[in-house]
Amino acid sequence: MLLVIRPNGGISNITAVNTILPVAYIWEDETGKVISNTLTLQNSKAGKYRLRMKDASTCDTVNTAFFEIINNGAIQLDTTLLQVRNTGCTKINGSISGMGITGATNWQWINTATNAVVSTQQQAINLPVGTYRLEAFNSTYGCSIKSKDYTISIAPPIPITVTTSNWKDATCNNDNGSITLGQFNNNTNLFQFTWLKDSVQNIGSSFNLNGLSPATYFFTATDTNGCARLIFKRALVMIPLPVLNETNVVVIGDTCDFKTGAIKGINASSSSGVINYEWFTGNNTSIGKNKDLFKTGPGTYHLVITDVNGCTLRSVDYTVPDIVTSLPAPKYTDLTIPRHAAATLKVLNFLQGARYELLDVSTGAIAQTNQTGIFNLSAVHEDKEFAIKAYAGPCSTATGTVKDKSARYNSTRYS
């Protein structure tokens, strides 16, 4: 607390009578401290005083009652509740408040650097950076008082940081990057947030950004004082696509529909790691998930590779040709078949995947068909001639014959 006291009070017009000179005068305050040795008390501060007087006679010392000098126009400044608030970074909102003022008729806050009056209220608001003091006056008694100087500075930014975050780079030549800010270490309601792309383009304030292209993203927080600071930064890149190299591809045709076709030699790589392979037919039916395609029939095929980011590349179409050739004629062991007896013909040079036919030469009708090359002949009661032929896809063998005689028959060796 600051109190203005001017020692200009006095007590006068006291008259001493019936005294024998010399006379001694002593003024003392309530504590007994001697203040003056004159009959009239002058230039004294507010308080209670009494006069003690002793002349040359044998009489005792005479004491007056206590007289009070009142402190008229006293001004008091109470700083118990004083608060000094710094100004903002962009907002001019500094203030000095809570100053208690008693005994003053008027007052003013001034900027000490310019002596400009910034407020005539008990508090000063919207103050910029500077030093200020209060001057209070009592116009009735001509009293005044000055406070100590108070300095307004720029308030530091309210602290806040991002404590958890996730992000994903862009992939597959698409703008599909993302950033998610999870938690903060302060109340987000105290701030306004802004995302800047490459520190220039304002792209919003959401804590979740999607559909991002490769760039550097800055996240700023502006507090209630208008102080802005960068609290998060992340650069997103475009993950390269996988690479498909078809320079050394080899296509092998399918012979006679035996599934000997193949496509091999396509190479793929990815900076992201593992690659998955999948082969498709011309109508997009999946037929294999290996790097090379083997054991396939004639047709059109293409390869699709997929990296760990889900990015895909498609090869060109490759056609596995259908190779047509003559198949080796079926060979059978010579047989003797008694009339009305059963017999079995069994191919010696069996072709896996081929289809065999036994035909009645006299009628041209197909007597039996199978894929084993084994034919069971029932009891033959007359001479017969049979033809045997093998087929595989578009390929076929030359036709051989078997004759049945009444006594016996010899099977024909086909070559």
GROMACS .gro file of C-alpha atoms in nm:
model
  415
    1MET     CA    1   0.000   0.000   0.000
    2LEU     CA    2   0.124   0.347  -0.085
    3LEU     CA    3   0.014   0.644   0.132
    4VAL     CA    4   0.095   1.008   0.062
    5ILE     CA    5   0.175   1.207   0.381
    6ARG     CA    6   0.287   1.569   0.376
    7PRO     CA    7   0.435   1.694   0.709
    8ASN     CA    8   0.265   2.032   0.689
    9GLY     CA    9   0.023   2.015   0.978
   10GLY     CA   10   0.048   2.230   1.288
   11ILE     CA   11  -0.099   2.328   1.628
   12SER     CA   12  -0.105   2.696   1.720
   13ASN     CA   13  -0.281   2.964   1.925
   14ILE     CA   14  -0.185   2.815   2.261
   15THR     CA   15  -0.119   3.087   2.523
   16ALA     CA   16   0.085   3.036   2.842
   17VAL     CA   17  -0.009   3.268   3.137
   18ASN     CA   18   0.122   3.321   3.491
   19THR     CA   19   0.459   3.179   3.402
   20ILE     CA   20   0.802   3.272   3.530
   21LEU     CA   21   1.060   3.295   3.264
   22PRO     CA   22   1.238   3.110   3.128
   23VAL     CA   23   0.971   2.864   3.006
   24ALA     CA   24   1.060   2.530   2.840
   25TYR     CA   25   0.822   2.384   2.577
   26ILE     CA   26   0.821   2.022   2.458
   27TRP     CA   27   0.586   1.873   2.196
   28GLU     CA   28   0.571   1.492   2.191
   29ASP     CA   29   0.367   1.237   1.996
   30GLU     CA   30   0.170   0.944   2.132
   31THR     CA   31   0.486   0.738   2.166
   32GLY     CA   32   0.659   1.002   2.378
   33LYS     CA   33   0.894   1.105   2.100
   34VAL     CA   34   0.994   1.472   2.119
   35ILE     CA   35   0.882   1.652   1.806
   36SER     CA   36   0.942   2.022   1.878
   37ASN     CA   37   1.060   2.266   2.149
   38THR     CA   38   0.847   2.565   2.047
   39LEU     CA   39   0.513   2.685   2.171
   40THR     CA   40   0.365   2.643   1.824
   41LEU     CA   41   0.394   2.304   1.650
   42GLN     CA   42   0.462   2.332   1.277
   43ASN     CA   43   0.545   2.108   0.978
   44SER     CA   44   0.420   1.792   1.141
   45LYS     CA   45   0.251   1.493   0.993
   46ALA     CA   46  -0.093   1.371   1.087
   47GLY     CA   47  -0.116   1.227   1.437
   48LYS     CA   48  -0.183   1.307   1.804
   49TYR     CA   49   0.044   1.542   1.997
   50ARG     CA   50   0.058   1.712   2.340
   51LEU     CA   51   0.252   2.006   2.480
   52ARG     CA   52   0.456   1.980   2.801
   53MET     CA   53   0.550   2.312   2.961
   54LYS     CA   54   0.776   2.401   3.264
   55ASP     CA   55   0.862   2.752   3.385
   56ALA     CA   56   1.123   2.867   3.640
   57SER     CA   57   0.888   2.830   3.935
   58THR     CA   58   0.867   2.530   4.161
   59CYS     CA   59   0.542   2.421   4.000
   60ASP     CA   60   0.519   2.082   3.825
   61THR     CA   61   0.532   2.038   3.450
   62VAL     CA   62   0.205   2.120   3.283
   63ASN     CA   63   0.075   1.872   3.020
   64THR     CA   64  -0.196   1.956   2.770
   65ALA     CA   65  -0.442   1.706   2.633
   66PHE     CA   66  -0.352   1.530   2.306
   67PHE     CA   67  -0.438   1.733   1.998
   68GLU     CA   68  -0.491   1.552   1.663
   69ILE     CA   69  -0.360   1.673   1.332
   70ILE     CA   70  -0.586   1.525   1.065
   71ASN     CA   71  -0.435   1.411   0.733
   72ASN     CA   72  -0.668   1.599   0.499
   73GLY     CA   73  -0.643   1.499   0.133
   74ALA     CA   74  -0.449   1.178   0.204
   75ILE     CA   75  -0.438   0.942  -0.097
   76GLN     CA   76  -0.383   0.568  -0.061
   77LEU     CA   77  -0.297   0.319  -0.339
   78ASP     CA   78  -0.365  -0.047  -0.258
   79THR     CA   79  -0.186  -0.302  -0.483
   80THR     CA   80  -0.311  -0.613  -0.305
   81LEU     CA   81  -0.532  -0.715  -0.599
   82LEU     CA   82  -0.321  -0.560  -0.873
   83GLN     CA   83  -0.287  -0.764  -1.194
   84VAL     CA   84  -0.066  -0.685  -1.491
   85ARG     CA   85  -0.153  -0.868  -1.813
   86ASN     CA   86   0.087  -0.866  -2.105
   87THR     CA   87  -0.032  -0.775  -2.452
   88GLY     CA   88  -0.085  -1.029  -2.728
   89CYS     CA   89   0.130  -1.100  -3.031
   90THR     CA   90  -0.122  -0.951  -3.272
   91LYS     CA   91  -0.392  -0.832  -3.033
   92ILE     CA   92  -0.332  -0.511  -2.836
   93ASN     CA   93  -0.489  -0.634  -2.513
   94GLY     CA   94  -0.246  -0.562  -2.232
   95SER     CA   95  -0.401  -0.433  -1.910
   96ILE     CA   96  -0.337  -0.315  -1.554
   97SER     CA   97  -0.627  -0.374  -1.318
   98GLY     CA   98  -0.711  -0.416  -0.951
   99MET     CA   99  -0.547  -0.096  -0.824
  100GLY     CA  100  -0.727   0.028  -0.510
  101ILE     CA  101  -0.751   0.410  -0.486
  102THR     CA  102  -0.886   0.602  -0.185
  103GLY     CA  103  -0.874   0.973  -0.102
  104ALA     CA  104  -0.827   1.085  -0.461
  105THR     CA  105  -1.068   1.298  -0.658
  106ASN     CA  106  -0.923   1.201  -0.997
  107TRP     CA  107  -0.643   0.991  -1.149
  108GLN     CA  108  -0.481   0.890  -1.476
  109TRP     CA  109  -0.259   0.621  -1.624
  110ILE     CA  110   0.027   0.753  -1.836
  111ASN     CA  111   0.281   0.600  -2.071
  112THR     CA  112   0.612   0.690  -1.907
  113ALA     CA  113   0.795   0.705  -2.240
  114THR     CA  114   0.561   0.960  -2.397
  115ASN     CA  115   0.373   1.101  -2.093
  116ALA     CA  116   0.058   1.034  -2.291
  117VAL     CA  117  -0.253   0.963  -2.086
  118VAL     CA  118  -0.377   0.615  -2.177
  119SER     CA  119  -0.667   0.590  -1.931
  120THR     CA  120  -0.854   0.795  -1.671
  121GLN     CA  121  -1.023   0.487  -1.529
  122GLN     CA  122  -0.918   0.282  -1.231
  123GLN     CA  123  -0.789   0.017  -1.475
  124ALA     CA  124  -0.605   0.061  -1.803
  125ILE     CA  125  -0.698  -0.176  -2.085
  126ASN     CA  126  -0.593  -0.245  -2.445
  127LEU     CA  127  -0.237  -0.143  -2.372
  128PRO     CA  128   0.049  -0.208  -2.615
  129VAL     CA  129   0.402  -0.289  -2.507
  130GLY     CA  130   0.533  -0.015  -2.278
  131THR     CA  131   0.582   0.113  -1.922
  132TYR     CA  132   0.294   0.275  -1.733
  133ARG     CA  133   0.220   0.436  -1.396
  134LEU     CA  134  -0.080   0.576  -1.213
  135GLU     CA  135  -0.100   0.939  -1.097
  136ALA     CA  136  -0.375   1.019  -0.845
  137PHE     CA  137  -0.484   1.365  -0.725
  138ASN     CA  138  -0.691   1.524  -0.449
  139SER     CA  139  -0.790   1.857  -0.597
  140THR     CA  140  -0.944   1.981  -0.272
  141TYR     CA  141  -0.620   1.977  -0.079
  142GLY     CA  142  -0.374   1.976  -0.369
  143CYS     CA  143  -0.239   1.630  -0.288
  144SER     CA  144  -0.102   1.387  -0.545
  145ILE     CA  145   0.068   1.049  -0.557
  146LYS     CA  146   0.244   0.833  -0.817
  147SER     CA  147   0.251   0.456  -0.831
  148LYS     CA  148   0.555   0.251  -0.920
  149ASP     CA  149   0.613   0.179  -1.288
  150TYR     CA  150   0.452  -0.128  -1.445
  151THR     CA  151   0.581  -0.283  -1.768
  152ILE     CA  152   0.361  -0.446  -2.032
  153SER     CA  153   0.546  -0.700  -2.249
  154ILE     CA  154   0.438  -0.937  -2.527
  155ALA     CA  155   0.278  -1.245  -2.374
  156PRO     CA  156   0.459  -1.570  -2.459
  157PRO     CA  157   0.255  -1.819  -2.667
  158ILE     CA  158   0.041  -2.055  -2.463
  159PRO     CA  159   0.225  -2.388  -2.483
  160ILE     CA  160   0.075  -2.677  -2.677
  161THR     CA  161   0.225  -2.973  -2.863
  162VAL     CA  162   0.096  -3.271  -3.058
  163THR     CA  163   0.160  -3.586  -2.853
  164THR     CA  164   0.025  -3.856  -3.089
  165SER     CA  165  -0.005  -3.857  -3.469
  166ASN     CA  166  -0.020  -4.090  -3.770
  167TRP     CA  167   0.044  -4.030  -4.137
  168LYS     CA  168   0.053  -4.216  -4.470
  169ASP     CA  169   0.246  -4.119  -4.780
  170ALA     CA  170   0.070  -4.096  -5.117
  171THR     CA  171   0.072  -4.413  -5.329
  172CYS     CA  172  -0.021  -4.545  -5.673
  173ASN     CA  173   0.026  -4.200  -5.834
  174ASN     CA  174  -0.288  -4.087  -5.649
  175ASP     CA  175  -0.339  -3.802  -5.403
  176ASN     CA  176  -0.426  -4.038  -5.119
  177GLY     CA  177  -0.187  -3.938  -4.843
  178SER     CA  178  -0.325  -3.869  -4.495
  179ILE     CA  179  -0.236  -3.713  -4.160
  180THR     CA  180  -0.420  -3.772  -3.832
  181LEU     CA  181  -0.345  -3.575  -3.515
  182GLY     CA  182  -0.452  -3.773  -3.211
  183GLN     CA  183  -0.379  -3.601  -2.881
  184PHE     CA  184  -0.249  -3.267  -2.750
  185ASN     CA  185  -0.099  -3.166  -2.416
  186ASN     CA  186  -0.329  -2.866  -2.364
  187ASN     CA  187  -0.692  -2.766  -2.402
  188THR     CA  188  -0.754  -2.726  -2.775
  189ASN     CA  189  -1.041  -2.484  -2.705
  190LEU     CA  190  -0.778  -2.219  -2.626
  191PHE     CA  191  -0.652  -2.219  -2.983
  192GLN     CA  192  -0.741  -2.172  -3.346
  193PHE     CA  193  -0.564  -2.416  -3.578
  194THR     CA  194  -0.454  -2.385  -3.940
  195TRP     CA  195  -0.301  -2.628  -4.189
  196LEU     CA  196  -0.067  -2.478  -4.448
  197LYS     CA  197   0.043  -2.676  -4.752
  198ASP     CA  198   0.406  -2.593  -4.833
  199SER     CA  199   0.371  -2.306  -4.580
  200VAL     CA  200   0.149  -2.114  -4.825
  201GLN     CA  201  -0.190  -2.268  -4.901
  202ASN     CA  202  -0.449  -2.276  -4.623
  203ILE     CA  203  -0.619  -2.617  -4.636
  204GLY     CA  204  -0.830  -2.606  -4.320
  205SER     CA  205  -0.809  -2.685  -3.951
  206SER     CA  206  -0.928  -3.046  -3.918
  207PHE     CA  207  -0.728  -3.289  -3.707
  208ASN     CA  208  -0.778  -3.547  -3.987
  209LEU     CA  209  -0.659  -3.475  -4.341
  210ASN     CA  210  -0.717  -3.715  -4.630
  211GLY     CA  211  -0.660  -3.708  -5.005
  212LEU     CA  212  -0.322  -3.539  -4.968
  213SER     CA  213  -0.072  -3.494  -5.249
  214PRO     CA  214   0.305  -3.501  -5.192
  215ALA     CA  215   0.401  -3.179  -5.007
  216THR     CA  216   0.513  -3.048  -4.669
  217TYR     CA  217   0.227  -2.977  -4.430
  218PHE     CA  218   0.251  -2.727  -4.142
  219PHE     CA  219   0.005  -2.717  -3.849
  220THR     CA  220  -0.006  -2.388  -3.655
  221ALA     CA  221  -0.185  -2.299  -3.331
  222THR     CA  222  -0.298  -1.942  -3.254
  223ASP     CA  223  -0.381  -1.879  -2.888
  224THR     CA  224  -0.623  -1.631  -2.729
  225ASN     CA  225  -0.352  -1.361  -2.740
  226GLY     CA  226  -0.317  -1.400  -3.114
  227CYS     CA  227   0.021  -1.567  -3.077
  228ALA     CA  228   0.077  -1.825  -3.351
  229ARG     CA  229   0.337  -2.098  -3.349
  230LEU     CA  230   0.417  -2.410  -3.549
  231ILE     CA  231   0.336  -2.724  -3.350
  232PHE     CA  232   0.351  -2.997  -3.617
  233LYS     CA  233   0.522  -3.052  -3.952
  234ARG     CA  234   0.518  -3.350  -4.185
  235ALA     CA  235   0.648  -3.404  -4.538
  236LEU     CA  236   0.454  -3.657  -4.747
  237VAL     CA  237   0.609  -3.817  -5.055
  238MET     CA  238   0.480  -4.027  -5.343
  239ILE     CA  239   0.579  -4.391  -5.297
  240PRO     CA  240   0.710  -4.515  -5.637
  241LEU     CA  241   0.498  -4.758  -5.836
  242PRO     CA  242   0.623  -5.113  -5.877
  243VAL     CA  243   0.829  -5.177  -6.190
  244LEU     CA  244   0.726  -5.434  -6.452
  245ASN     CA  245   0.999  -5.548  -6.693
  246GLU     CA  246   0.873  -5.750  -6.991
  247THR     CA  247   1.195  -5.735  -7.192
  248ASN     CA  248   1.285  -6.103  -7.151
  249VAL     CA  249   0.942  -6.262  -7.171
  250VAL     CA  250   0.921  -6.607  -7.332
  251VAL     CA  251   0.595  -6.756  -7.464
  252ILE     CA  252   0.575  -7.132  -7.519
  253GLY     CA  253   0.290  -7.272  -7.726
  254ASP     CA  254   0.055  -7.551  -7.619
  255THR     CA  255   0.093  -7.873  -7.822
  256CYS     CA  256  -0.224  -8.069  -7.894
  257ASP     CA  257  -0.404  -7.929  -7.590
  258PHE     CA  258  -0.166  -8.113  -7.355
  259LYS     CA  259  -0.133  -7.793  -7.141
  260THR     CA  260   0.231  -7.747  -7.231
  261GLY     CA  261   0.191  -7.374  -7.286
  262ALA     CA  262   0.383  -7.128  -7.068
  263ILE     CA  263   0.467  -6.758  -7.025
  264LYS     CA  264   0.782  -6.680  -6.830
  265GLY     CA  265   1.058  -6.424  -6.792
  266ILE     CA  266   0.854  -6.123  -6.674
  267ASN     CA  267   1.038  -5.949  -6.389
  268ALA     CA  268   0.892  -5.713  -6.130
  269SER     CA  269   1.031  -5.510  -5.840
  270SER     CA  270   0.905  -5.267  -5.576
  271SER     CA  271   1.078  -5.032  -5.333
  272SER     CA  272   0.800  -5.113  -5.087
  273GLY     CA  273   0.887  -5.481  -5.062
  274VAL     CA  274   0.676  -5.785  -5.144
  275ILE     CA  275   0.496  -5.817  -5.479
  276ASN     CA  276   0.195  -6.040  -5.547
  277TYR     CA  277   0.144  -6.195  -5.893
  278GLU     CA  278  -0.181  -6.302  -6.059
  279TRP     CA  279  -0.246  -6.433  -6.410
  280PHE     CA  280  -0.576  -6.377  -6.591
  281THR     CA  281  -0.737  -6.512  -6.906
  282GLY     CA  282  -0.878  -6.293  -7.178
  283ASN     CA  283  -1.211  -6.281  -6.993
  284ASN     CA  284  -1.038  -6.182  -6.666
  285THR     CA  285  -1.065  -6.521  -6.499
  286SER     CA  286  -0.786  -6.577  -6.248
  287ILE     CA  287  -0.578  -6.887  -6.333
  288GLY     CA  288  -0.259  -6.857  -6.131
  289LYS     CA  289  -0.070  -6.663  -5.865
  290ASN     CA  290   0.291  -6.741  -5.949
  291LYS     CA  291   0.550  -6.526  -6.121
  292ASP     CA  292   0.548  -6.750  -6.431
  293LEU     CA  293   0.253  -6.922  -6.593
  294PHE     CA  294   0.299  -7.292  -6.671
  295LYS     CA  295   0.080  -7.584  -6.785
  296THR     CA  296  -0.169  -7.371  -6.969
  297GLY     CA  297  -0.366  -7.420  -7.285
  298PRO     CA  298  -0.394  -7.193  -7.587
  299GLY     CA  299  -0.542  -6.849  -7.532
  300THR     CA  300  -0.473  -6.488  -7.435
  301TYR     CA  301  -0.330  -6.410  -7.092
  302HIS     CA  302  -0.199  -6.114  -6.893
  303LEU     CA  303  -0.019  -6.069  -6.561
  304VAL     CA  304  -0.120  -5.823  -6.286
  305ILE     CA  305   0.129  -5.736  -6.010
  306THR     CA  306   0.028  -5.574  -5.679
  307ASP     CA  307   0.260  -5.417  -5.421
  308VAL     CA  308   0.206  -5.381  -5.045
  309ASN     CA  309   0.033  -5.046  -5.099
  310GLY     CA  310  -0.228  -5.199  -5.329
  311CYS     CA  311  -0.077  -5.042  -5.641
  312THR     CA  312  -0.118  -5.255  -5.955
  313LEU     CA  313   0.045  -5.282  -6.295
  314ARG     CA  314  -0.081  -5.489  -6.588
  315SER     CA  315   0.131  -5.656  -6.850
  316VAL     CA  316   0.044  -5.658  -7.218
  317ASP     CA  317  -0.163  -5.947  -7.350
  318TYR     CA  318   0.029  -6.259  -7.446
  319THR     CA  319  -0.115  -6.528  -7.674
  320VAL     CA  320  -0.019  -6.890  -7.618
  321PRO     CA  321  -0.053  -7.052  -7.965
  322ASP     CA  322  -0.212  -7.387  -8.035
  323ILE     CA  323   0.055  -7.612  -8.190
  324VAL     CA  324  -0.093  -7.886  -8.415
  325THR     CA  325   0.118  -8.192  -8.498
  326SER     CA  326   0.070  -8.557  -8.586
  327LEU     CA  327   0.052  -8.787  -8.289
  328PRO     CA  328   0.233  -9.122  -8.296
  329ALA     CA  329   0.005  -9.402  -8.411
  330PRO     CA  330  -0.107  -9.631  -8.128
  331LYS     CA  331   0.090  -9.957  -8.102
  332TYR     CA  332  -0.064 -10.287  -7.988
  333THR     CA  333   0.078 -10.636  -7.932
  334ASP     CA  334  -0.017 -10.903  -8.189
  335LEU     CA  335  -0.309 -11.111  -8.063
  336THR     CA  336  -0.475 -11.440  -8.163
  337ILE     CA  337  -0.844 -11.434  -8.093
  338PRO     CA  338  -1.040 -11.765  -8.110
  339ARG     CA  339  -1.381 -11.740  -8.264
  340HIS     CA  340  -1.649 -11.648  -8.011
  341ALA     CA  341  -1.378 -11.557  -7.758
  342ALA     CA  342  -1.320 -11.219  -7.585
  343ALA     CA  343  -0.996 -11.026  -7.611
  344THR     CA  344  -0.835 -10.705  -7.480
  345LEU     CA  345  -0.636 -10.454  -7.681
  346LYS     CA  346  -0.391 -10.240  -7.475
  347VAL     CA  347  -0.194  -9.950  -7.623
  348LEU     CA  348   0.182  -9.976  -7.583
  349ASN     CA  349   0.272  -9.611  -7.647
  350PHE     CA  350   0.011  -9.449  -7.422
  351LEU     CA  351  -0.031  -9.069  -7.450
  352GLN     CA  352  -0.147  -8.899  -7.130
  353GLY     CA  353  -0.441  -8.674  -7.208
  354ALA     CA  354  -0.525  -8.834  -7.543
  355ARG     CA  355  -0.865  -8.976  -7.636
  356TYR     CA  356  -0.881  -9.318  -7.806
  357GLU     CA  357  -1.150  -9.447  -8.043
  358LEU     CA  358  -1.223  -9.803  -8.161
  359LEU     CA  359  -1.425  -9.802  -8.485
  360ASP     CA  360  -1.606 -10.080  -8.674
  361VAL     CA  361  -1.457 -10.045  -9.021
  362SER     CA  362  -1.755 -10.210  -9.191
  363THR     CA  363  -2.005  -9.959  -9.052
  364GLY     CA  364  -1.782  -9.666  -8.960
  365ALA     CA  365  -1.949  -9.659  -8.621
  366ILE     CA  366  -1.750  -9.587  -8.307
  367ALA     CA  367  -1.752  -9.903  -8.103
  368GLN     CA  368  -1.569  -9.773  -7.795
  369THR     CA  369  -1.412  -9.449  -7.668
  370ASN     CA  370  -1.185  -9.392  -7.368
  371GLN     CA  371  -0.870  -9.219  -7.245
  372THR     CA  372  -0.690  -9.536  -7.139
  373GLY     CA  373  -0.620  -9.691  -7.480
  374ILE     CA  374  -0.753 -10.024  -7.349
  375PHE     CA  375  -1.039 -10.187  -7.542
  376ASN     CA  376  -1.227 -10.499  -7.436
  377LEU     CA  377  -1.361 -10.698  -7.732
  378SER     CA  378  -1.658 -10.926  -7.666
  379ALA     CA  379  -1.699 -11.270  -7.831
  380VAL     CA  380  -1.666 -11.223  -8.206
  381HIS     CA  381  -1.870 -11.472  -8.411
  382GLU     CA  382  -1.759 -11.359  -8.755
  383ASP     CA  383  -1.470 -11.191  -8.926
  384LYS     CA  384  -1.433 -10.823  -8.815
  385GLU     CA  385  -1.202 -10.535  -8.899
  386PHE     CA  386  -1.152 -10.256  -8.645
  387ALA     CA  387  -0.976  -9.918  -8.673
  388ILE     CA  388  -0.803  -9.748  -8.376
  389LYS     CA  389  -0.725  -9.376  -8.363
  390ALA     CA  390  -0.598  -9.133  -8.095
  391TYR     CA  391  -0.696  -8.764  -8.058
  392ALA     CA  392  -0.554  -8.480  -7.848
  393GLY     CA  393  -0.709  -8.140  -7.903
  394PRO     CA  394  -0.671  -8.063  -8.272
  395CYS     CA  395  -0.413  -8.340  -8.318
  396SER     CA  396  -0.477  -8.699  -8.423
  397THR     CA  397  -0.296  -9.018  -8.522
  398ALA     CA  398  -0.305  -9.224  -8.839
  399THR     CA  399  -0.571  -9.498  -8.835
  400GLY     CA  400  -0.467  -9.859  -8.773
  401THR     CA  401  -0.679 -10.174  -8.813
  402VAL     CA  402  -0.738 -10.499  -8.631
  403LYS     CA  403  -0.887 -10.805  -8.816
  404ASP     CA  404  -1.077 -11.095  -8.655
  405LYS     CA  405  -1.068 -11.432  -8.834
  406SER     CA  406  -1.283 -11.738  -8.761
  407ALA     CA  407  -0.980 -11.946  -8.661
  408ARG     CA  408  -0.770 -11.675  -8.521
  409TYR     CA  409  -0.659 -11.317  -8.597
  410ASN     CA  410  -0.343 -11.131  -8.560
  411SER     CA  411  -0.359 -10.778  -8.423
  412THR     CA  412  -0.191 -10.530  -8.643
  413ARG     CA  413   0.112 -10.337  -8.512
  414TYR     CA  414   0.070  -9.966  -8.584
  415SER     CA  415   0.372  -9.756  -8.645
   0.00000   0.00000   0.00000
